[in-house]
Amino acid sequence: MTETRDESTRFEEGLLDTNVVLALPKIRDPAALPDRSYISTITLAELSVGPLVTDDPVVRAARQAHVQQAEADFDPIPFDELAARAFGGVAASLRRAGRTTRARAYDAMIAAIAIANALPLYTANVSDFEEIRGLTVVAVRVPAL
């Protein structure tokens, strides 16, 4: 089963879910995140879609800024052979829980990268990762500004 921790648990390293990357400017308490944060290539892919799916030039510019900031701040961990193998276990866990992988494919791939690299996953959407065996999830509260 998924091991869920609150943000009072400190880890030296951790993988940030896409929602946490987007919320980084709002997170004022450095203790809410690991000492060394990583993102996945899947998060970079998710961020890269944003500017392309809006006709609003202001929204597009803001979304493009998120992509560029992530590219500047992180060297993404790839979805490699180990992650592909871990994905099988993630998909099996989700199916046993009555959930489909297709509905949350990006989340399942991010979870597989976290498992393959033995990293806890920091997310604001803990429910997206429930029932995934071998995954440690750290709940991140995103403050409203």
GROMACS .gro file of N, CA, C and O in nm, residues 11-86:
model
  304
   11PHE      N    1   1.252   1.440   0.436
   11PHE     CA    2   1.336   1.351   0.358
   11PHE      C    3   1.447   1.434   0.295
   11PHE      O    4   1.426   1.551   0.259
   12GLU      N    5   1.562   1.374   0.280
   12GLU     CA    6   1.674   1.446   0.219
   12GLU      C    7   1.646   1.472   0.071
   12GLU      O    8   1.678   1.578   0.019
   13GLU      N    9   1.586   1.372   0.003
   13GLU     CA   10   1.556   1.384  -0.139
   13GLU      C   11   1.410   1.350  -0.164
   13GLU      O   12   1.351   1.273  -0.089
   14GLY      N   13   1.355   1.406  -0.272
   14GLY     CA   14   1.218   1.372  -0.307
   14GLY      C   15   1.184   1.416  -0.447
   14GLY      O   16   1.246   1.507  -0.502
   15LEU      N   17   1.085   1.347  -0.505
   15LEU     CA   18   1.036   1.379  -0.638
   15LEU      C   19   0.912   1.466  -0.623
   15LEU      O   20   0.820   1.431  -0.548
   16LEU      N   21   0.908   1.577  -0.693
   16LEU     CA   22   0.794   1.668  -0.686
   16LEU      C   23   0.692   1.634  -0.794
   16LEU      O   24   0.727   1.621  -0.912
   17ASP      N   25   0.567   1.622  -0.755
   17ASP     CA   26   0.458   1.604  -0.850
   17ASP      C   27   0.438   1.737  -0.924
   17ASP      O   28   0.476   1.844  -0.876
   18THR      N   29   0.375   1.730  -1.038
   18THR     CA   30   0.355   1.849  -1.122
   18THR      C   31   0.281   1.958  -1.045
   18THR      O   32   0.316   2.077  -1.056
   19ASN      N   33   0.181   1.922  -0.966
   19ASN     CA   34   0.106   2.025  -0.893
   19ASN      C   35   0.194   2.099  -0.792
   19ASN      O   36   0.173   2.217  -0.766
   20VAL      N   37   0.294   2.032  -0.737
   20VAL     CA   38   0.385   2.099  -0.644
   20VAL      C   39   0.480   2.191  -0.719
   20VAL      O   40   0.508   2.301  -0.674
   21VAL      N   41   0.525   2.149  -0.836
   21VAL     CA   42   0.612   2.235  -0.918
   21VAL      C   43   0.538   2.365  -0.952
   21VAL      O   44   0.594   2.474  -0.941
   22LEU      N   45   0.412   2.352  -0.990
   22LEU     CA   46   0.333   2.471  -1.022
   22LEU      C   47   0.311   2.560  -0.900
   22LEU      O   48   0.298   2.682  -0.913
   23ALA      N   49   0.307   2.501  -0.782
   23ALA     CA   50   0.281   2.576  -0.659
   23ALA      C   51   0.408   2.628  -0.591
   23ALA      O   52   0.398   2.697  -0.489
   24LEU      N   53   0.525   2.597  -0.643
   24LEU     CA   54   0.649   2.636  -0.576
   24LEU      C   55   0.654   2.783  -0.535
   24LEU      O   56   0.697   2.814  -0.424
   25PRO      N   57   0.607   2.878  -0.618
   25PRO     CA   58   0.611   3.018  -0.574
   25PRO      C   59   0.525   3.048  -0.451
   25PRO      O   60   0.548   3.145  -0.380
   26LYS      N   61   0.426   2.962  -0.423
   26LYS     CA   62   0.337   2.983  -0.308
   26LYS      C   63   0.389   2.919  -0.180
   26LYS      O   64   0.343   2.951  -0.072
   27ILE      N   65   0.480   2.823  -0.193
   27ILE     CA   66   0.528   2.748  -0.077
   27ILE      C   67   0.640   2.827  -0.011
   27ILE      O   68   0.749   2.840  -0.065
   28ARG      N   69   0.611   2.882   0.106
   28ARG     CA   70   0.705   2.969   0.176
   28ARG      C   71   0.792   2.895   0.277
   28ARG      O   72   0.898   2.940   0.313
   29ASP      N   73   0.743   2.780   0.324
   29ASP     CA   74   0.815   2.705   0.426
   29ASP      C   75   0.906   2.601   0.360
   29ASP      O   76   0.857   2.502   0.305
   30PRO      N   77   1.037   2.620   0.365
   30PRO     CA   78   1.128   2.524   0.301
   30PRO      C   79   1.119   2.384   0.363
   30PRO      O   80   1.154   2.286   0.298
   31ALA      N   81   1.071   2.374   0.486
   31ALA     CA   82   1.058   2.244   0.551
   31ALA      C   83   0.947   2.159   0.488
   31ALA      O   84   0.940   2.039   0.513
   32ALA      N   85   0.862   2.220   0.405
   32ALA     CA   86   0.755   2.146   0.339
   32ALA      C   87   0.808   2.060   0.224
   32ALA      O   88   0.736   1.974   0.174
   33LEU      N   89   0.933   2.084   0.185
   33LEU     CA   90   0.992   2.014   0.071
   33LEU      C   91   1.120   1.943   0.114
   33LEU      O   92   1.179   1.978   0.217
   34PRO      N   93   1.166   1.848   0.035
   34PRO     CA   94   1.291   1.780   0.070
   34PRO      C   95   1.411   1.874   0.052
   34PRO      O   96   1.400   1.977  -0.015
   35ASP      N   97   1.524   1.835   0.109
   35ASP     CA   98   1.645   1.916   0.094
   35ASP      C   99   1.686   1.925  -0.053
   35ASP      O  100   1.729   2.031  -0.099
   36ARG      N  101   1.673   1.813  -0.125
   36ARG     CA  102   1.703   1.811  -0.268
   36ARG      C  103   1.578   1.764  -0.342
   36ARG      O  104   1.533   1.651  -0.322
   37SER      N  105   1.527   1.850  -0.425
   37SER     CA  106   1.404   1.820  -0.500
   37SER      C  107   1.437   1.786  -0.645
   37SER      O  108   1.526   1.846  -0.705
   38TYR      N  109   1.361   1.690  -0.697
   38TYR     CA  110   1.375   1.649  -0.836
   38TYR      C  111   1.238   1.653  -0.902
   38TYR      O  112   1.136   1.648  -0.835
   39ILE      N  113   1.239   1.661  -1.035
   39ILE     CA  114   1.116   1.643  -1.112
   39ILE      C  115   1.142   1.531  -1.212
   39ILE      O  116   1.256   1.490  -1.235
   40SER      N  117   1.035   1.484  -1.272
   40SER     CA  118   1.046   1.379  -1.373
   40SER      C  119   1.028   1.439  -1.513
   40SER      O  120   0.975   1.549  -1.528
   41THR      N  121   1.069   1.361  -1.612
   41THR     CA  122   1.044   1.403  -1.749
   41THR      C  123   0.894   1.407  -1.778
   41THR      O  124   0.849   1.483  -1.864
   42ILE      N  125   0.817   1.330  -1.702
   42ILE     CA  126   0.671   1.331  -1.719
   42ILE      C  127   0.614   1.466  -1.674
   42ILE      O  128   0.527   1.523  -1.741
   43THR      N  129   0.665   1.519  -1.563
   43THR     CA  130   0.623   1.652  -1.519
   43THR      C  131   0.659   1.756  -1.624
   43THR      O  132   0.577   1.843  -1.656
   44LEU      N  133   0.778   1.747  -1.679
   44LEU     CA  134   0.817   1.842  -1.784
   44LEU      C  135   0.723   1.830  -1.904
   44LEU      O  136   0.683   1.931  -1.962
   45ALA      N  137   0.684   1.707  -1.937
   45ALA     CA  138   0.589   1.687  -2.047
   45ALA      C  139   0.453   1.751  -2.015
   45ALA      O  140   0.394   1.819  -2.100
   46GLU      N  141   0.405   1.728  -1.892
   46GLU     CA  142   0.276   1.788  -1.852
   46GLU      C  143   0.282   1.940  -1.861
   46GLU      O  144   0.190   2.004  -1.911
   47LEU      N  145   0.390   1.998  -1.811
   47LEU     CA  146   0.405   2.143  -1.814
   47LEU      C  147   0.411   2.195  -1.958
   47LEU      O  148   0.361   2.303  -1.989
   48SER      N  149   0.473   2.117  -2.046
   48SER     CA  150   0.490   2.159  -2.186
   48SER      C  151   0.359   2.164  -2.264
   48SER      O  152   0.349   2.235  -2.364
   49VAL      N  153   0.259   2.089  -2.218
   49VAL     CA  154   0.129   2.090  -2.284
   49VAL      C  155   0.057   2.223  -2.259
   49VAL      O  156  -0.009   2.276  -2.349
   50GLY      N  157   0.072   2.276  -2.139
   50GLY     CA  158  -0.003   2.394  -2.096
   50GLY      C  159  -0.006   2.511  -2.194
   50GLY      O  160  -0.114   2.560  -2.230
   51PRO      N  161   0.111   2.559  -2.240
   51PRO     CA  162   0.108   2.674  -2.331
   51PRO      C  163   0.042   2.644  -2.465
   51PRO      O  164  -0.006   2.735  -2.533
   52LEU      N  165   0.037   2.518  -2.502
   52LEU     CA  166  -0.014   2.481  -2.634
   52LEU      C  167  -0.165   2.462  -2.639
   52LEU      O  168  -0.222   2.452  -2.748
   53VAL      N  169  -0.230   2.459  -2.522
   53VAL     CA  170  -0.374   2.431  -2.521
   53VAL      C  171  -0.459   2.551  -2.479
   53VAL      O  172  -0.574   2.532  -2.441
   54THR      N  173  -0.402   2.668  -2.488
   54THR     CA  174  -0.480   2.788  -2.458
   54THR      C  175  -0.466   2.888  -2.570
   54THR      O  176  -0.361   2.898  -2.634
   55ASP      N  177  -0.574   2.963  -2.594
   55ASP     CA  178  -0.571   3.071  -2.692
   55ASP      C  179  -0.545   3.206  -2.627
   55ASP      O  180  -0.527   3.306  -2.696
   56ASP      N  181  -0.544   3.209  -2.495
   56ASP     CA  182  -0.524   3.333  -2.421
   56ASP      C  183  -0.373   3.361  -2.413
   56ASP      O  184  -0.298   3.285  -2.351
   57PRO      N  185  -0.327   3.470  -2.473
   57PRO     CA  186  -0.184   3.499  -2.476
   57PRO      C  187  -0.123   3.523  -2.337
   57PRO      O  188  -0.007   3.489  -2.313
   58VAL      N  189  -0.200   3.576  -2.244
   58VAL     CA  190  -0.150   3.599  -2.108
   58VAL      C  191  -0.131   3.466  -2.037
   58VAL      O  192  -0.028   3.441  -1.972
   59VAL      N  193  -0.229   3.377  -2.047
   59VAL     CA  194  -0.221   3.245  -1.986
   59VAL      C  195  -0.107   3.167  -2.051
   59VAL      O  196  -0.029   3.101  -1.982
   60ARG      N  197  -0.096   3.175  -2.185
   60ARG     CA  198   0.010   3.105  -2.255
   60ARG      C  199   0.147   3.149  -2.205
   60ARG      O  200   0.236   3.066  -2.179
   61ALA      N  201   0.166   3.278  -2.189
   61ALA     CA  202   0.295   3.330  -2.141
   61ALA      C  203   0.326   3.282  -2.000
   61ALA      O  204   0.440   3.244  -1.970
   62ALA      N  205   0.225   3.281  -1.913
   62ALA     CA  206   0.246   3.233  -1.776
   62ALA      C  207   0.282   3.085  -1.775
   62ALA      O  208   0.372   3.042  -1.702
   63ARG      N  209   0.213   3.007  -1.856
   63ARG     CA  210   0.241   2.864  -1.862
   63ARG      C  211   0.380   2.838  -1.921
   63ARG      O  212   0.451   2.748  -1.877
   64GLN      N  213   0.417   2.915  -2.022
   64GLN     CA  214   0.550   2.900  -2.081
   64GLN      C  215   0.657   2.935  -1.979
   64GLN      O  216   0.763   2.872  -1.974
   65ALA      N  217   0.629   3.033  -1.895
   65ALA     CA  218   0.724   3.070  -1.789
   65ALA      C  219   0.744   2.955  -1.691
   65ALA      O  220   0.857   2.931  -1.646
   66HIS      N  221   0.637   2.879  -1.661
   66HIS     CA  222   0.650   2.761  -1.574
   66HIS      C  223   0.742   2.657  -1.638
   66HIS      O  224   0.827   2.599  -1.571
   67VAL      N  225   0.723   2.634  -1.768
   67VAL     CA  226   0.807   2.537  -1.839
   67VAL      C  227   0.953   2.580  -1.832
   67VAL      O  228   1.041   2.501  -1.797
   68GLN      N  229   0.978   2.705  -1.865
   68GLN     CA  230   1.116   2.754  -1.868
   68GLN      C  231   1.180   2.753  -1.729
   68GLN      O  232   1.298   2.721  -1.715
   69GLN      N  233   1.102   2.785  -1.627
   69GLN     CA  234   1.156   2.783  -1.490
   69GLN      C  235   1.191   2.641  -1.449
   69GLN      O  236   1.297   2.617  -1.391
   70ALA      N  237   1.105   2.546  -1.481
   70ALA     CA  238   1.132   2.406  -1.449
   70ALA      C  239   1.256   2.357  -1.522
   70ALA      O  240   1.340   2.287  -1.464
   71GLU      N  241   1.270   2.394  -1.648
   71GLU     CA  242   1.388   2.354  -1.725
   71GLU      C  243   1.515   2.414  -1.668
   71GLU      O  244   1.620   2.350  -1.667
   72ALA      N  245   1.506   2.536  -1.618
   72ALA     CA  246   1.623   2.603  -1.562
   72ALA      C  247   1.660   2.550  -1.424
   72ALA      O  248   1.778   2.541  -1.390
   73ASP      N  249   1.559   2.511  -1.345
   73ASP     CA  250   1.583   2.473  -1.205
   73ASP      C  251   1.612   2.324  -1.185
   73ASP      O  252   1.669   2.287  -1.082
   74PHE      N  253   1.571   2.239  -1.278
   74PHE     CA  254   1.580   2.095  -1.256
   74PHE      C  255   1.640   2.023  -1.376
   74PHE      O  256   1.624   2.065  -1.490
   75ASP      N  257   1.705   1.911  -1.347
   75ASP     CA  258   1.749   1.816  -1.448
   75ASP      C  259   1.656   1.696  -1.431
   75ASP      O  260   1.675   1.615  -1.339
   76PRO      N  261   1.552   1.684  -1.513
   76PRO     CA  262   1.448   1.584  -1.489
   76PRO      C  263   1.499   1.440  -1.491
   76PRO      O  264   1.586   1.403  -1.570
   77ILE      N  265   1.442   1.359  -1.403
   77ILE     CA  266   1.471   1.216  -1.399
   77ILE      C  267   1.386   1.150  -1.509
   77ILE      O  268   1.265   1.169  -1.515
   78PRO      N  269   1.450   1.069  -1.595
   78PRO     CA  270   1.375   1.012  -1.708
   78PRO      C  271   1.289   0.892  -1.670
   78PRO      O  272   1.311   0.826  -1.569
   79PHE      N  273   1.192   0.866  -1.755
   79PHE     CA  274   1.115   0.743  -1.749
   79PHE      C  275   1.198   0.640  -1.826
   79PHE      O  276   1.192   0.632  -1.948
   80ASP      N  277   1.279   0.564  -1.752
   80ASP     CA  278   1.373   0.471  -1.812
   80ASP      C  279   1.327   0.327  -1.795
   80ASP      O  280   1.210   0.302  -1.759
   81GLU      N  281   1.419   0.232  -1.818
   81GLU     CA  282   1.383   0.090  -1.808
   81GLU      C  283   1.336   0.052  -1.668
   81GLU      O  284   1.241  -0.025  -1.653
   82LEU      N  285   1.403   0.104  -1.564
   82LEU     CA  286   1.361   0.073  -1.427
   82LEU      C  287   1.221   0.128  -1.399
   82LEU      O  288   1.139   0.062  -1.336
   83ALA      N  289   1.195   0.249  -1.447
   83ALA     CA  290   1.062   0.307  -1.429
   83ALA      C  291   0.957   0.229  -1.507
   83ALA      O  292   0.845   0.209  -1.459
   84ALA      N  293   0.994   0.182  -1.626
   84ALA     CA  294   0.899   0.102  -1.705
   84ALA      C  295   0.862  -0.025  -1.630
   84ALA      O  296   0.744  -0.064  -1.627
   85ARG      N  297   0.958  -0.088  -1.568
   85ARG     CA  298   0.929  -0.209  -1.490
   85ARG      C  299   0.845  -0.175  -1.367
   85ARG      O  300   0.753  -0.248  -1.331
   86ALA      N  301   0.879  -0.066  -1.300
   86ALA     CA  302   0.802  -0.024  -1.182
   86ALA      C  303   0.659   0.011  -1.222
   86ALA      O  304   0.565  -0.010  -1.144
   0.00000   0.00000   0.00000
